Amino acid sequence: MTGTPPGGSGGPDPQRRSLPAAADGAADLAGPRSGAGASGGADAGASGGPDLPAQRFAGETGGVSELPGWRAVVAASDQADRVLAGLAPPASRGPAAREAAEAAKDAARAARSRFLDVHADAVYDHLTDGRTRSLRLDELVEAAAAAYPGLVPAPERIADEHARPQADKEGHEIDQGILLRAVLRSPVAGPHLLDAMLRPTARAIRLLPEFRRTGVLETESVRLERRDGVARLTLCRGDRLNAEDEQQVDDMETAVDLALLDPGIRVGLVRGGEMTHPRYRGRRVFSAGINLKSLSSGGISLVGFLLRRELGYLRKLSHGLALGPAATWHTRRADKPWLAAVDGFAIGGGMQMLFVFDHVVAASDAYFSLPAAKEGIVPGAGNFRLGRFTGPRLARQIILGGRRVRAAEPEARLLVDEVAEPEEMDAAVERGLDRLDGEAVLANRRMLNLAEEPEDGFRAYMAEFALQQALRIYGEDVIGKVGRFAAGSG
């Protein structure tokens, strides 16, 4: 990859010219935000912003008690709490106790759903001060728990559940899914939430000055290096085949934010690093997808992993960062072309990632699969995106039938742009990066993404995904499968 950007007879793209200024004012990009939880992961609270709406509205409902259906929500929620308090933990319940628990939770969830079907916009406007504040997913559900007790579980209850194995949870995250489905499917609240999730995280804003100075970011699960105008993002969970957990999602979003904010970067590359796992030691691997062992132990959450991943770094790869107050008349987002290089395999979430890249290079011995249906869960936005690459029949074979596609098969050319011999991968990657390094590429990828993935369609899909995935991760079949996987993997 050369270090000199190609010239053009029409002069530089004004949208590219705007990025250095936007990065210099990165603190403005987040817009009006809450302080607690703004950075994600271990950096929560680092931004030092104003109090959460949850803190300001605690004890004050703004007339919510007079909204039709609210008293039914409170009554059903209180009844469910009373029933659950008298029962053994979920994993120890007999058939009668399980039936009583599910009946109480179902009644409460039905009341919440009916209430939000009518009042989702009013709730969202209350929590965001009339959509003048940008709350990320975790901030939104925390604010709702304080402002509307009984609508979603309190943070303490979610934290208690997060510390338990999946089999011993009540499934309170399903109530968060009910709220987020209602918000996302609203044509008023939904776009505002999507925009909030495209803002750079407070962690990235804090790390940006150092990254611009050194060109290197080292985290627990990824390494980012700026070299010759390329953001070289390496997945480096070598002991677990780059299987994703909440730490990796946080690190990935931070790295993607930095790459998009840095004006010295024109193109991005994502590739798996060399493994330390005994079976693949010394070999590059792209990704084994979701960490099923973490799911079994209770470490994969709806908000912090399953939804944040889709609405955060994956969507930023394709649609860029929302610039917020730093936007100009011609630039609302900071975006760049991205290339993925697949060595070994891209399984599950690893394969899902490929659908948001502009160019994919795969080693000839690599393979791809989406085993989520076999595992019992929904493969993120894979159901939404895969069919436009492969057509509906092959998409169903991959998602419903678990078909594995090898890079050497003709069908693989529907998923990747170039197949190279393993020893020729480095050269193929550099050629692909060179092809993406042009101002016309940037403008055309924006138009392609607009045509291929209209926001309303994506928003409608993610609204339903928020609930369906919440239901799936608490399904008995899923709990049994991931439990057996965790036991078998030691």
Short mmCIF file of C-alpha atoms in Angstrom, two decimals, residues 210-395:
data_model
loop_
_atom_site.label_atom_id
_atom_site.label_comp_id
_atom_site.label_asym_id
_atom_site.label_seq_id
_atom_site.Cartn_x
_atom_site.Cartn_y
_atom_site.Cartn_z
CA GLU A 210 -2.49 9.50 21.78
CA PHE A 211 -3.43 7.41 18.75
CA ARG A 212 -2.93 10.35 16.39
CA ARG A 213 0.50 10.87 17.92
CA THR A 214 1.70 7.24 17.92
CA GLY A 215 -0.46 5.54 15.28
CA VAL A 216 -0.81 2.46 17.51
CA LEU A 217 -3.54 1.12 19.79
CA GLU A 218 -3.02 -2.05 21.83
CA THR A 219 -6.03 -3.54 23.64
CA GLU A 220 -6.80 -6.91 25.12
CA SER A 221 -8.37 -8.26 21.96
CA VAL A 222 -7.34 -6.07 18.98
CA ARG A 223 -4.34 -4.16 17.73
CA LEU A 224 -4.70 -1.09 15.51
CA GLU A 225 -1.79 0.39 13.58
CA ARG A 226 -1.76 3.29 11.14
CA ARG A 227 0.72 2.61 8.36
CA ASP A 228 0.89 4.26 4.93
CA GLY A 229 -2.59 5.69 5.32
CA VAL A 230 -4.10 2.30 6.21
CA ALA A 231 -5.75 1.36 9.51
CA ARG A 232 -4.47 -2.19 10.02
CA LEU A 233 -6.82 -3.71 12.59
CA THR A 234 -5.74 -7.15 13.78
CA LEU A 235 -7.97 -9.47 15.80
CA CYS A 236 -5.63 -10.96 18.38
CA ARG A 237 -7.55 -13.25 20.70
CA GLY A 238 -5.17 -16.04 19.71
CA ASP A 239 -6.10 -18.39 22.54
CA ARG A 240 -9.77 -18.53 21.54
CA LEU A 241 -9.70 -18.26 17.74
CA ASN A 242 -10.94 -14.66 17.89
CA ALA A 243 -14.27 -15.79 19.32
CA GLU A 244 -16.12 -12.62 20.30
CA ASP A 245 -17.15 -11.60 23.78
CA GLU A 246 -18.15 -8.23 25.26
CA GLN A 247 -14.53 -7.13 25.69
CA GLN A 248 -13.82 -7.72 22.02
CA VAL A 249 -16.94 -5.81 20.96
CA ASP A 250 -15.82 -2.86 23.09
CA ASP A 251 -12.27 -3.01 21.71
CA MET A 252 -13.50 -3.32 18.13
CA GLU A 253 -15.79 -0.32 18.40
CA THR A 254 -12.99 1.74 19.94
CA ALA A 255 -10.58 0.77 17.15
CA VAL A 256 -13.10 1.44 14.38
CA ASP A 257 -13.91 4.84 15.90
CA LEU A 258 -10.23 5.79 16.01
CA ALA A 259 -9.67 4.69 12.42
CA LEU A 260 -12.62 6.77 11.24
CA LEU A 261 -11.64 9.81 13.30
CA ASP A 262 -7.96 9.88 12.31
CA PRO A 263 -7.45 12.12 9.24
CA GLY A 264 -4.21 10.28 8.47
CA ILE A 265 -6.16 7.12 7.60
CA ARG A 266 -7.80 6.66 4.22
CA VAL A 267 -8.60 2.92 4.14
CA GLY A 268 -9.18 0.22 6.76
CA LEU A 269 -8.13 -3.45 6.92
CA VAL A 270 -9.41 -6.13 9.32
CA ARG A 271 -7.52 -9.42 9.54
CA GLY A 272 -7.07 -12.14 12.12
CA GLY A 273 -3.70 -12.53 13.77
CA GLU A 274 -1.63 -15.63 14.46
CA MET A 275 -3.13 -18.07 16.92
CA THR A 276 -1.74 -19.49 20.12
CA HIS A 277 -4.59 -22.02 20.31
CA PRO A 278 -3.00 -25.50 20.20
CA ARG A 279 -4.95 -26.64 17.15
CA TYR A 280 -4.06 -23.59 15.04
CA ARG A 281 -0.82 -22.41 16.63
CA GLY A 282 1.14 -20.05 14.38
CA ARG A 283 -1.67 -19.79 11.79
CA ARG A 284 -3.86 -16.79 11.08
CA VAL A 285 -7.58 -17.18 11.78
CA PHE A 286 -10.27 -14.60 11.06
CA SER A 287 -12.99 -15.38 13.62
CA ALA A 288 -14.83 -18.27 15.25
CA GLY A 289 -17.88 -16.07 15.94
CA ILE A 290 -19.65 -15.67 19.28
CA ASN A 291 -17.88 -17.12 22.30
CA LEU A 292 -20.34 -19.87 23.27
CA LYS A 293 -18.49 -20.55 26.50
CA SER A 294 -19.09 -16.93 27.54
CA LEU A 295 -22.75 -17.26 26.55
CA SER A 296 -23.15 -20.36 28.70
CA SER A 297 -21.50 -18.71 31.70
CA GLY A 298 -23.80 -15.68 31.39
CA GLY A 299 -21.24 -13.24 29.97
CA ILE A 300 -23.01 -12.39 26.69
CA SER A 301 -25.68 -9.74 27.19
CA LEU A 302 -28.44 -8.51 24.91
CA VAL A 303 -27.52 -4.82 25.21
CA GLY A 304 -23.76 -4.98 25.75
CA PHE A 305 -23.01 -7.55 23.06
CA LEU A 306 -25.80 -8.67 20.76
CA LEU A 307 -27.29 -5.24 20.04
CA ARG A 308 -24.23 -3.06 20.60
CA ARG A 309 -22.27 -5.14 18.09
CA GLU A 310 -24.84 -4.66 15.33
CA LEU A 311 -25.72 -1.01 15.97
CA GLY A 312 -22.17 -0.04 16.94
CA TYR A 313 -18.98 -1.12 15.20
CA LEU A 314 -20.54 -3.22 12.42
CA ARG A 315 -22.80 -0.41 11.26
CA LYS A 316 -19.96 2.11 11.65
CA LEU A 317 -17.86 0.00 9.27
CA SER A 318 -20.49 0.38 6.56
CA HIS A 319 -22.15 3.72 7.38
CA GLY A 320 -19.44 5.63 9.24
CA LEU A 321 -19.49 7.79 12.35
CA ALA A 322 -22.26 10.30 12.97
CA LEU A 323 -20.53 13.67 13.33
CA GLY A 324 -23.28 15.28 15.40
CA PRO A 325 -22.53 18.94 16.16
CA ALA A 326 -19.31 18.68 14.11
CA ALA A 327 -21.26 17.91 10.92
CA THR A 328 -21.08 20.31 7.98
CA TRP A 329 -23.51 21.05 5.18
CA HIS A 330 -21.91 18.32 3.03
CA THR A 331 -20.72 15.80 5.65
CA ARG A 332 -22.92 14.24 8.30
CA ARG A 333 -20.75 11.15 8.75
CA ALA A 334 -17.08 10.20 8.66
CA ASP A 335 -16.69 7.00 6.67
CA LYS A 336 -13.89 5.12 4.90
CA PRO A 337 -13.58 2.03 2.71
CA TRP A 338 -12.78 -1.25 4.47
CA LEU A 339 -11.22 -4.54 3.36
CA ALA A 340 -11.45 -7.88 5.18
CA ALA A 341 -8.82 -10.60 4.78
CA VAL A 342 -10.04 -14.08 5.74
CA ASP A 343 -7.51 -16.69 6.74
CA GLY A 344 -8.63 -20.05 8.11
CA PHE A 345 -12.33 -19.50 8.61
CA ALA A 346 -15.07 -16.96 9.24
CA ILE A 347 -17.70 -18.68 11.36
CA GLY A 348 -20.92 -17.16 12.69
CA GLY A 349 -20.25 -13.57 13.68
CA GLY A 350 -17.02 -13.71 11.69
CA MET A 351 -18.99 -14.40 8.52
CA GLN A 352 -21.55 -11.74 9.44
CA MET A 353 -18.76 -9.17 9.53
CA LEU A 354 -17.94 -9.77 5.86
CA PHE A 355 -21.31 -8.38 4.74
CA VAL A 356 -20.35 -4.82 5.71
CA PHE A 357 -16.95 -4.72 3.97
CA ASP A 358 -16.27 -3.14 0.59
CA HIS A 359 -13.77 -5.80 -0.48
CA VAL A 360 -13.12 -9.31 0.86
CA VAL A 361 -10.02 -11.39 0.13
CA ALA A 362 -9.99 -15.01 1.28
CA ALA A 363 -7.33 -17.69 1.37
CA SER A 364 -8.12 -20.63 -0.88
CA ASP A 365 -8.25 -23.01 2.10
CA ALA A 366 -10.65 -20.82 4.11
CA TYR A 367 -14.33 -21.56 4.71
CA PHE A 368 -17.46 -19.70 5.84
CA SER A 369 -20.50 -20.75 7.88
CA LEU A 370 -23.41 -19.33 9.88
CA PRO A 371 -24.30 -22.05 12.40
CA ALA A 372 -26.55 -19.79 14.48
CA ALA A 373 -29.73 -21.71 13.64
CA LYS A 374 -28.01 -24.94 14.68
CA GLU A 375 -26.97 -23.21 17.90
CA GLY A 376 -30.52 -21.89 18.31
CA ILE A 377 -29.91 -18.14 17.99
CA VAL A 378 -30.36 -15.52 15.26
CA PRO A 379 -27.14 -14.66 13.34
CA GLY A 380 -27.26 -10.92 13.98
CA ALA A 381 -28.15 -8.98 10.85
CA GLY A 382 -26.99 -11.93 8.75
CA ASN A 383 -30.60 -12.81 7.84
CA PHE A 384 -31.07 -9.23 6.66
CA ARG A 385 -27.88 -8.99 4.58
CA LEU A 386 -26.86 -12.43 3.33
CA GLY A 387 -29.60 -12.85 0.74
CA ARG A 388 -28.56 -9.79 -1.23
CA PHE A 389 -25.15 -11.40 -1.80
CA THR A 390 -26.18 -15.00 -2.40
CA GLY A 391 -29.87 -14.94 -3.30
CA PRO A 392 -32.60 -16.43 -1.11
CA ARG A 393 -32.02 -20.15 -1.79
CA LEU A 394 -28.35 -20.25 -0.86
CA ALA A 395 -29.02 -17.94 2.09
#
